[in-house]
mmCIF file of C-alpha atoms in Angstrom:
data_model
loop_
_atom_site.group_PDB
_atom_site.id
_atom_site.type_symbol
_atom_site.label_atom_id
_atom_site.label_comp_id
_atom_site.label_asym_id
_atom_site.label_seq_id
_atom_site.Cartn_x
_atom_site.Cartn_y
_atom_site.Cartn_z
ATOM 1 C CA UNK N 1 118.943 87.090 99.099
ATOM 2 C CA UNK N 2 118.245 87.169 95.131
ATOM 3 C CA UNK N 3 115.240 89.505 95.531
ATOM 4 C CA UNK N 4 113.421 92.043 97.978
ATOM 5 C CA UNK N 5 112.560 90.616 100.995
ATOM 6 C CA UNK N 6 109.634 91.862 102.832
ATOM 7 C CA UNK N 7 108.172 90.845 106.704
ATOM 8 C CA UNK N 8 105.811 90.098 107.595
ATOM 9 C CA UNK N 9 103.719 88.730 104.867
ATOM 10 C CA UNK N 10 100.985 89.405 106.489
ATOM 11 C CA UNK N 11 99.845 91.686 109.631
ATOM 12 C CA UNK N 12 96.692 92.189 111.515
ATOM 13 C CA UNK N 13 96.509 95.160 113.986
ATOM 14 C CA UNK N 14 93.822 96.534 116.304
ATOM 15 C CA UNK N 15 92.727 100.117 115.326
ATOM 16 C CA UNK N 16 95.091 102.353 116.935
ATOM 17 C CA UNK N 17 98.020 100.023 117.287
ATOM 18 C CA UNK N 18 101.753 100.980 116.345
ATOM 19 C CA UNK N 19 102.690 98.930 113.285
ATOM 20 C CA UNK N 20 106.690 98.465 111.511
ATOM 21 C CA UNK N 21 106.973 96.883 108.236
ATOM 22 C CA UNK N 22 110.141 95.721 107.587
ATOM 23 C CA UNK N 23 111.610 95.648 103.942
ATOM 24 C CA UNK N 24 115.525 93.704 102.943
ATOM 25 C CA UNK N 25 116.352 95.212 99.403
ATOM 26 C CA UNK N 26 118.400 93.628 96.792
ATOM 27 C CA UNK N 27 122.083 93.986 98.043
ATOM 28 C CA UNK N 28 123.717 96.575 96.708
ATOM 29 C CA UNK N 29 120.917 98.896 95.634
ATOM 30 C CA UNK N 30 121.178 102.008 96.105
ATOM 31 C CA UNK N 31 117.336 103.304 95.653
ATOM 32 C CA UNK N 32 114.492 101.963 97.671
ATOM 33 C CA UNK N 33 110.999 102.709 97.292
ATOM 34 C CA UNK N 34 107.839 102.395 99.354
ATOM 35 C CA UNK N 35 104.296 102.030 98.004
ATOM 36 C CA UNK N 36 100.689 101.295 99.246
ATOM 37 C CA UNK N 37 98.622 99.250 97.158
ATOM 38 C CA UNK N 38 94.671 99.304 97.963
ATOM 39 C CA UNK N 39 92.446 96.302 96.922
ATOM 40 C CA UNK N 40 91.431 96.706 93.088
ATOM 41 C CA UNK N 41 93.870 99.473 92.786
ATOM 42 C CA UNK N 42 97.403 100.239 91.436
ATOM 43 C CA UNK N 43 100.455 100.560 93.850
ATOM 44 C CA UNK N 44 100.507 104.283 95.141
ATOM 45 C CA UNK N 45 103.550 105.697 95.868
ATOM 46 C CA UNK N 46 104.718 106.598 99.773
ATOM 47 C CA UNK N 47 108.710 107.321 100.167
ATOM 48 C CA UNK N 48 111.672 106.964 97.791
ATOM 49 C CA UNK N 49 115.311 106.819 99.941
ATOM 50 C CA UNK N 50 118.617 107.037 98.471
ATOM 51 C CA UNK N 51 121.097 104.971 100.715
ATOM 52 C CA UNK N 52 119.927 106.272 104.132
ATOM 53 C CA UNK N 53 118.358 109.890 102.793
ATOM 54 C CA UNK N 54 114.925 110.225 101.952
ATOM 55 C CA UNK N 55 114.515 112.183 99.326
ATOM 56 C CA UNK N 56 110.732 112.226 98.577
ATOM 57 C CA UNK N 57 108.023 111.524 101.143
ATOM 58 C CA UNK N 58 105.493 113.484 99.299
ATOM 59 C CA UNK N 59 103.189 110.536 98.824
ATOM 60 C CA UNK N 60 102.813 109.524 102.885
ATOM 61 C CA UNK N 61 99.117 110.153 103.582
ATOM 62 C CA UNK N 62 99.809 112.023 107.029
ATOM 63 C CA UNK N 63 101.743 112.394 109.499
ATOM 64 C CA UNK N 64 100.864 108.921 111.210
ATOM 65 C CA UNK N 65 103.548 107.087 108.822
ATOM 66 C CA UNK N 66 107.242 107.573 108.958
ATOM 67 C CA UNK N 67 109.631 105.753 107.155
ATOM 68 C CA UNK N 68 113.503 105.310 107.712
ATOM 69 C CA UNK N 69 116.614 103.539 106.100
ATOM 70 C CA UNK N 70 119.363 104.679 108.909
ATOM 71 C CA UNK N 71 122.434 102.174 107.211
ATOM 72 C CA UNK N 72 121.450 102.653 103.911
ATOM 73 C CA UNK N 73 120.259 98.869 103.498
ATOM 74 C CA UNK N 74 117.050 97.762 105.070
ATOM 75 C CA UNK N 75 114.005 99.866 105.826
ATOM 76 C CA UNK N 76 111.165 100.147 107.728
ATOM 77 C CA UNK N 77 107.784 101.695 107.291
ATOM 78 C CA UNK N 78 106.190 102.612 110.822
ATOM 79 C CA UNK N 79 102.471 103.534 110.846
ATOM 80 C CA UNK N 80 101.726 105.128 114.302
ATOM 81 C CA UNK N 81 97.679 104.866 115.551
ATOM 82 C CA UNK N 82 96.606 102.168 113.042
ATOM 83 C CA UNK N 83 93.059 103.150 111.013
ATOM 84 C CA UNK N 84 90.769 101.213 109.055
ATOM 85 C CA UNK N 85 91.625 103.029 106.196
ATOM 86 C CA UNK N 86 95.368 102.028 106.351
ATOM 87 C CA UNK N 87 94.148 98.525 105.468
ATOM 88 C CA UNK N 88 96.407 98.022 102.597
ATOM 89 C CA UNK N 89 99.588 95.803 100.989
ATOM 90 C CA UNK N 90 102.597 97.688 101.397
ATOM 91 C CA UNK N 91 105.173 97.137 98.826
ATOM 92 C CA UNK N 92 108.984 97.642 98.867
ATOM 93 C CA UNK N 93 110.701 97.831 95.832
ATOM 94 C CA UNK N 94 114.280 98.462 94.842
ATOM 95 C CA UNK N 95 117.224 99.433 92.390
ATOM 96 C CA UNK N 96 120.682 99.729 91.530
ATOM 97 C CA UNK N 97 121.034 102.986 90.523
ATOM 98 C CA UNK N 98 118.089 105.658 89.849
ATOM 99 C CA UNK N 99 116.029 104.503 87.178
ATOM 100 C CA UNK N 100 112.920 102.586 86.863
ATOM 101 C CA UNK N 101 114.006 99.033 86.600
ATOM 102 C CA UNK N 102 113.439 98.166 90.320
ATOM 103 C CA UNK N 103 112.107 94.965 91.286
ATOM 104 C CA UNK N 104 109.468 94.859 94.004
ATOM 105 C CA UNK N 105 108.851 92.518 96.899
ATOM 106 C CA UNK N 106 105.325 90.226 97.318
ATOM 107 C CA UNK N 107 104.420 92.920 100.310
ATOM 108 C CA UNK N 108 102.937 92.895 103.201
ATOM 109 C CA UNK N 109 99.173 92.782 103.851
ATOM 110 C CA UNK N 110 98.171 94.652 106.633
ATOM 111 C CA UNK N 111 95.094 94.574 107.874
ATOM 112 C CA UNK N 112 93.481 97.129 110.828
ATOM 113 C CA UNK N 113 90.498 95.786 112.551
ATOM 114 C CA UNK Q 1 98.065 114.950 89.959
ATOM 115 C CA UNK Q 2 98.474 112.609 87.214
ATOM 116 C CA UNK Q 3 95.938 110.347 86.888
ATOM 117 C CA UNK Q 4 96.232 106.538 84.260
ATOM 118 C CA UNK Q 5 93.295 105.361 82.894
ATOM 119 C CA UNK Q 6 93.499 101.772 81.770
ATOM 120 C CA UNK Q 7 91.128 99.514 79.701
ATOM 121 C CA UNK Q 8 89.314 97.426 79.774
ATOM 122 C CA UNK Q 9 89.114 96.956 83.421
ATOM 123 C CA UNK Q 10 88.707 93.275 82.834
ATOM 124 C CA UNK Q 11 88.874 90.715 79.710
ATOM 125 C CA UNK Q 12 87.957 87.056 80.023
ATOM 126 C CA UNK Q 13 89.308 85.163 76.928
ATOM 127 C CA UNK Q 14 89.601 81.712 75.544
ATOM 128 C CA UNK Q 15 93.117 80.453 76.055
ATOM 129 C CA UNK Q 16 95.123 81.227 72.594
ATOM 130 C CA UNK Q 17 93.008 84.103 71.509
ATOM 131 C CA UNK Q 18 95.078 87.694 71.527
ATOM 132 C CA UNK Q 19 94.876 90.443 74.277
ATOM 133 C CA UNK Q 20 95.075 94.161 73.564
ATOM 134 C CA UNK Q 21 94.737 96.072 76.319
ATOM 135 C CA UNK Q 22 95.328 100.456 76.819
ATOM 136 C CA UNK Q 23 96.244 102.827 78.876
ATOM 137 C CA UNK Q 24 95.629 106.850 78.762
ATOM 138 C CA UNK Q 25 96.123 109.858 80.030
ATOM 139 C CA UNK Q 26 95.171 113.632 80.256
ATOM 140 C CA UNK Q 27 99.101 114.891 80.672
ATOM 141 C CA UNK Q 28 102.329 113.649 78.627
ATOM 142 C CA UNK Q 29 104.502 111.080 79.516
ATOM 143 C CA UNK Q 30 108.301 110.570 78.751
ATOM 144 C CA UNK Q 31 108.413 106.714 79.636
ATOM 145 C CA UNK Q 32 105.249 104.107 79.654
ATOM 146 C CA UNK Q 33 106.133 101.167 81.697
ATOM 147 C CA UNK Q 34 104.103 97.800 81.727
ATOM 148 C CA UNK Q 35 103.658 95.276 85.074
ATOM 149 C CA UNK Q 36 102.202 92.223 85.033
ATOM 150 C CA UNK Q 37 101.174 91.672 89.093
ATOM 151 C CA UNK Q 38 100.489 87.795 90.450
ATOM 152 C CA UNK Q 39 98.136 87.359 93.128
ATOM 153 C CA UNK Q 40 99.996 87.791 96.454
ATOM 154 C CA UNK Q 41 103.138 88.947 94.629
ATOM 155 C CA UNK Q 42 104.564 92.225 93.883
ATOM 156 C CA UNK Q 43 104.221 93.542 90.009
ATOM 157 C CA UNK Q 44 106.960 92.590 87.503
ATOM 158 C CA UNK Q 45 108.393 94.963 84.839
ATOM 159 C CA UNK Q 46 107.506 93.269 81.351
ATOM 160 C CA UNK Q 47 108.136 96.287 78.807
ATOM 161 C CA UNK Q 48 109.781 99.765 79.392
ATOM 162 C CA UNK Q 49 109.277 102.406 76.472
ATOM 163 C CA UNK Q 50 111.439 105.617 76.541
ATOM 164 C CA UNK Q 51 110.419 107.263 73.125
ATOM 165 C CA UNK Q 52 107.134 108.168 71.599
ATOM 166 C CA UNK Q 53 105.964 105.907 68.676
ATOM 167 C CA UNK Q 54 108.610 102.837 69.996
ATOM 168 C CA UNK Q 55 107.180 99.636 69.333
ATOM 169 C CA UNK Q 56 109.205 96.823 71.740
ATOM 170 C CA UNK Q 57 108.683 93.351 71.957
ATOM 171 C CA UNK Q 58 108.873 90.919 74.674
ATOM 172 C CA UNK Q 59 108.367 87.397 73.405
ATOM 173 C CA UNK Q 60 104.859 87.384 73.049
ATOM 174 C CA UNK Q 61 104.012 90.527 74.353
ATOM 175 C CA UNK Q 62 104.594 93.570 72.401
ATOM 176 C CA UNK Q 63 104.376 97.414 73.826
ATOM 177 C CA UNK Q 64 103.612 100.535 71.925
ATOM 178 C CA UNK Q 65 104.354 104.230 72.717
ATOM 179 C CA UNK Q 66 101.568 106.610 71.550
ATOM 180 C CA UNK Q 67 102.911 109.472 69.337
ATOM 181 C CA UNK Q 68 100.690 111.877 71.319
ATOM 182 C CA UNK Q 69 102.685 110.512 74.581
ATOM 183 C CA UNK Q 70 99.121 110.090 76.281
ATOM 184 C CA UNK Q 71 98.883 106.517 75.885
ATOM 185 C CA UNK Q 72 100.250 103.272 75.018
ATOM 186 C CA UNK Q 73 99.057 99.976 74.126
ATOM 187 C CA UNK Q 74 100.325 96.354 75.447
ATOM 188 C CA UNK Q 75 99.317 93.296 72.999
ATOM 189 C CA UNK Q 76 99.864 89.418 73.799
ATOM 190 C CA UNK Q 77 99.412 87.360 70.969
ATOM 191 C CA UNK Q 78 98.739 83.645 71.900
ATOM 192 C CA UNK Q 79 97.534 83.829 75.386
ATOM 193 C CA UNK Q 80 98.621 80.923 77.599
ATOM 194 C CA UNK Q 81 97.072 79.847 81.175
ATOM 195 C CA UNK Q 82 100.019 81.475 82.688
ATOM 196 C CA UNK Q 83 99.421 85.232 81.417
ATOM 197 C CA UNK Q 84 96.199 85.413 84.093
ATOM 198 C CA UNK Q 85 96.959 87.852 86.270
ATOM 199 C CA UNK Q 86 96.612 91.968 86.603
ATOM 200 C CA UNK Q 87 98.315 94.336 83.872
ATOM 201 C CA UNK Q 88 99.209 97.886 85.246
ATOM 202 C CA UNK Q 89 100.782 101.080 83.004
ATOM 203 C CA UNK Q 90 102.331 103.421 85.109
ATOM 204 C CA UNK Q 91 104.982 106.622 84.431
ATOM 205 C CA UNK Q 92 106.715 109.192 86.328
ATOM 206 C CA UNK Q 93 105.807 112.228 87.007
ATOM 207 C CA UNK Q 94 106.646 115.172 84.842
ATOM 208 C CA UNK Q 95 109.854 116.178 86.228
ATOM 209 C CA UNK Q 96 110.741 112.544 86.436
ATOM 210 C CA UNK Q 97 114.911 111.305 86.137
ATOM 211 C CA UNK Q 98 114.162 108.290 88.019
ATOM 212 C CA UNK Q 99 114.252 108.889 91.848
ATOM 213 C CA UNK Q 100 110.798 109.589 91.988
ATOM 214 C CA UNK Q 101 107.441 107.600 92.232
ATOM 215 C CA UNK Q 102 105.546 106.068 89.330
ATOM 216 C CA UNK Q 103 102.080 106.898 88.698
ATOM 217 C CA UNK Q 104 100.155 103.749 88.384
ATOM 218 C CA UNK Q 105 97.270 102.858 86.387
ATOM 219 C CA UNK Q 106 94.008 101.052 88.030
ATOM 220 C CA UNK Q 107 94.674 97.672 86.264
ATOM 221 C CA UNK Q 108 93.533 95.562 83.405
ATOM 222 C CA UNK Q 109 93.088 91.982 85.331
ATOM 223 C CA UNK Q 110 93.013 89.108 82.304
ATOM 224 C CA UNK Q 111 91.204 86.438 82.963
ATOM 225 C CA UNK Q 112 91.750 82.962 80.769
ATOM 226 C CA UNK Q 113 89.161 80.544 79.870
ATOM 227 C CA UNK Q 114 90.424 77.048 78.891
#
């Protein structure tokens, strides 16, 4: 498609469940980024990929959230044992080449009850 | 870690008036970069600045880079219904080339008045 496609729009899980965010970059781009955005606050940043390797995952909060890109296109960000405080849109974003002109998808809400 | 500091947290203007809004921090910055985010959307580049004291313009919006490289300062002259909507700075990090995470700031969110 013409931009970054993100599913779903919108999730609700039950504290403790296993949630997968899925994100469809641009086609073609080589970086992909990851970020959580809380309400009132600015984007924060989780995992940055290159093709399939992640190269930084110094911003995941713990060890509940895992991210992959295994063919280098689409991604997924898994959060394992859902809390309240991962209540949060999750943005994808991505570029052609590394640099900061990446375009960002409309997220995914998630929402831990 | 780096931390933006944006103001003011909140304007609300009469449609046509001019916007200045600002952004600071406590550490330098080699590139200020200016989002405008829609509600339910993600945030959309509007102005990129690479070198301290660069002045860029984007139709109505114009961009500056502070000479200190602590802050910078985004401007919209002629506001229009359609510029509502939450203003974020953000940078990279110190060692930043581009494959790492920007630093966002907290948001300026503009509110027009008809």
């Amino acid at each position: 498609g013409a931009g970054v496609s993100q599913s779903p729009r919108y999730k609700v899980a039950k504290r403790g469940q296993d949630v997968a965010l899925r994100c469809d970059p641009i086609s073609g781009h080589v970086s992909l980024f990851w970020y959580q955005q809380a309400l009132g606050q600015g984007p924060e940043f989780l995992t940055y990929f290159q093709n399939e390797a992640q190269l930084d995952k110094s911003g995941l909060p713990s060890d509940r959230f895992f991210a992959e890109r295994p063919e280098g296109s689409v991604s997924t960000l898994k959060i394992q044992r859902t809390q309240q405080e991962d209540s949060a849109v999750y943005l994808c974003a991505s570029s052609p080449g590394v640099n900061y002109g990446y375009t960002f998808g409309s997220g995914t809400r998630l929402t831990v009850v | 870690g780096q931390q933006l500091n944006q103001s003011p947290q909140s304007m609300f203007i009469q449609e046509g008036e001019d916007v200045s809004m600002n952004c600071t921090s406590s550490s330098i910055f080699n590139t200020w970069l200016w989002y405008k985010q829609d509600p339910g959307e993600g945030p959309v580049l509007l102005i990129a600045l690479y070198k301290a004291g660069e002045l860029t313009s984007n139709g109505r919006l114009t961009a500056q880079f502070g000479i200190t490289r602590k802050d910078s300062f985004l401007n919209i002259s002629a506001s229009i219904p359609s510029d509502v909507g939450i203003y974020f700075c953000a940078g990279p990090p110190d060692s930043g080339g581009g494959a790492d995470g920007l630093t966002f700031g907290k948001g300026t969110h503009l509110i027009i008045q008809p």
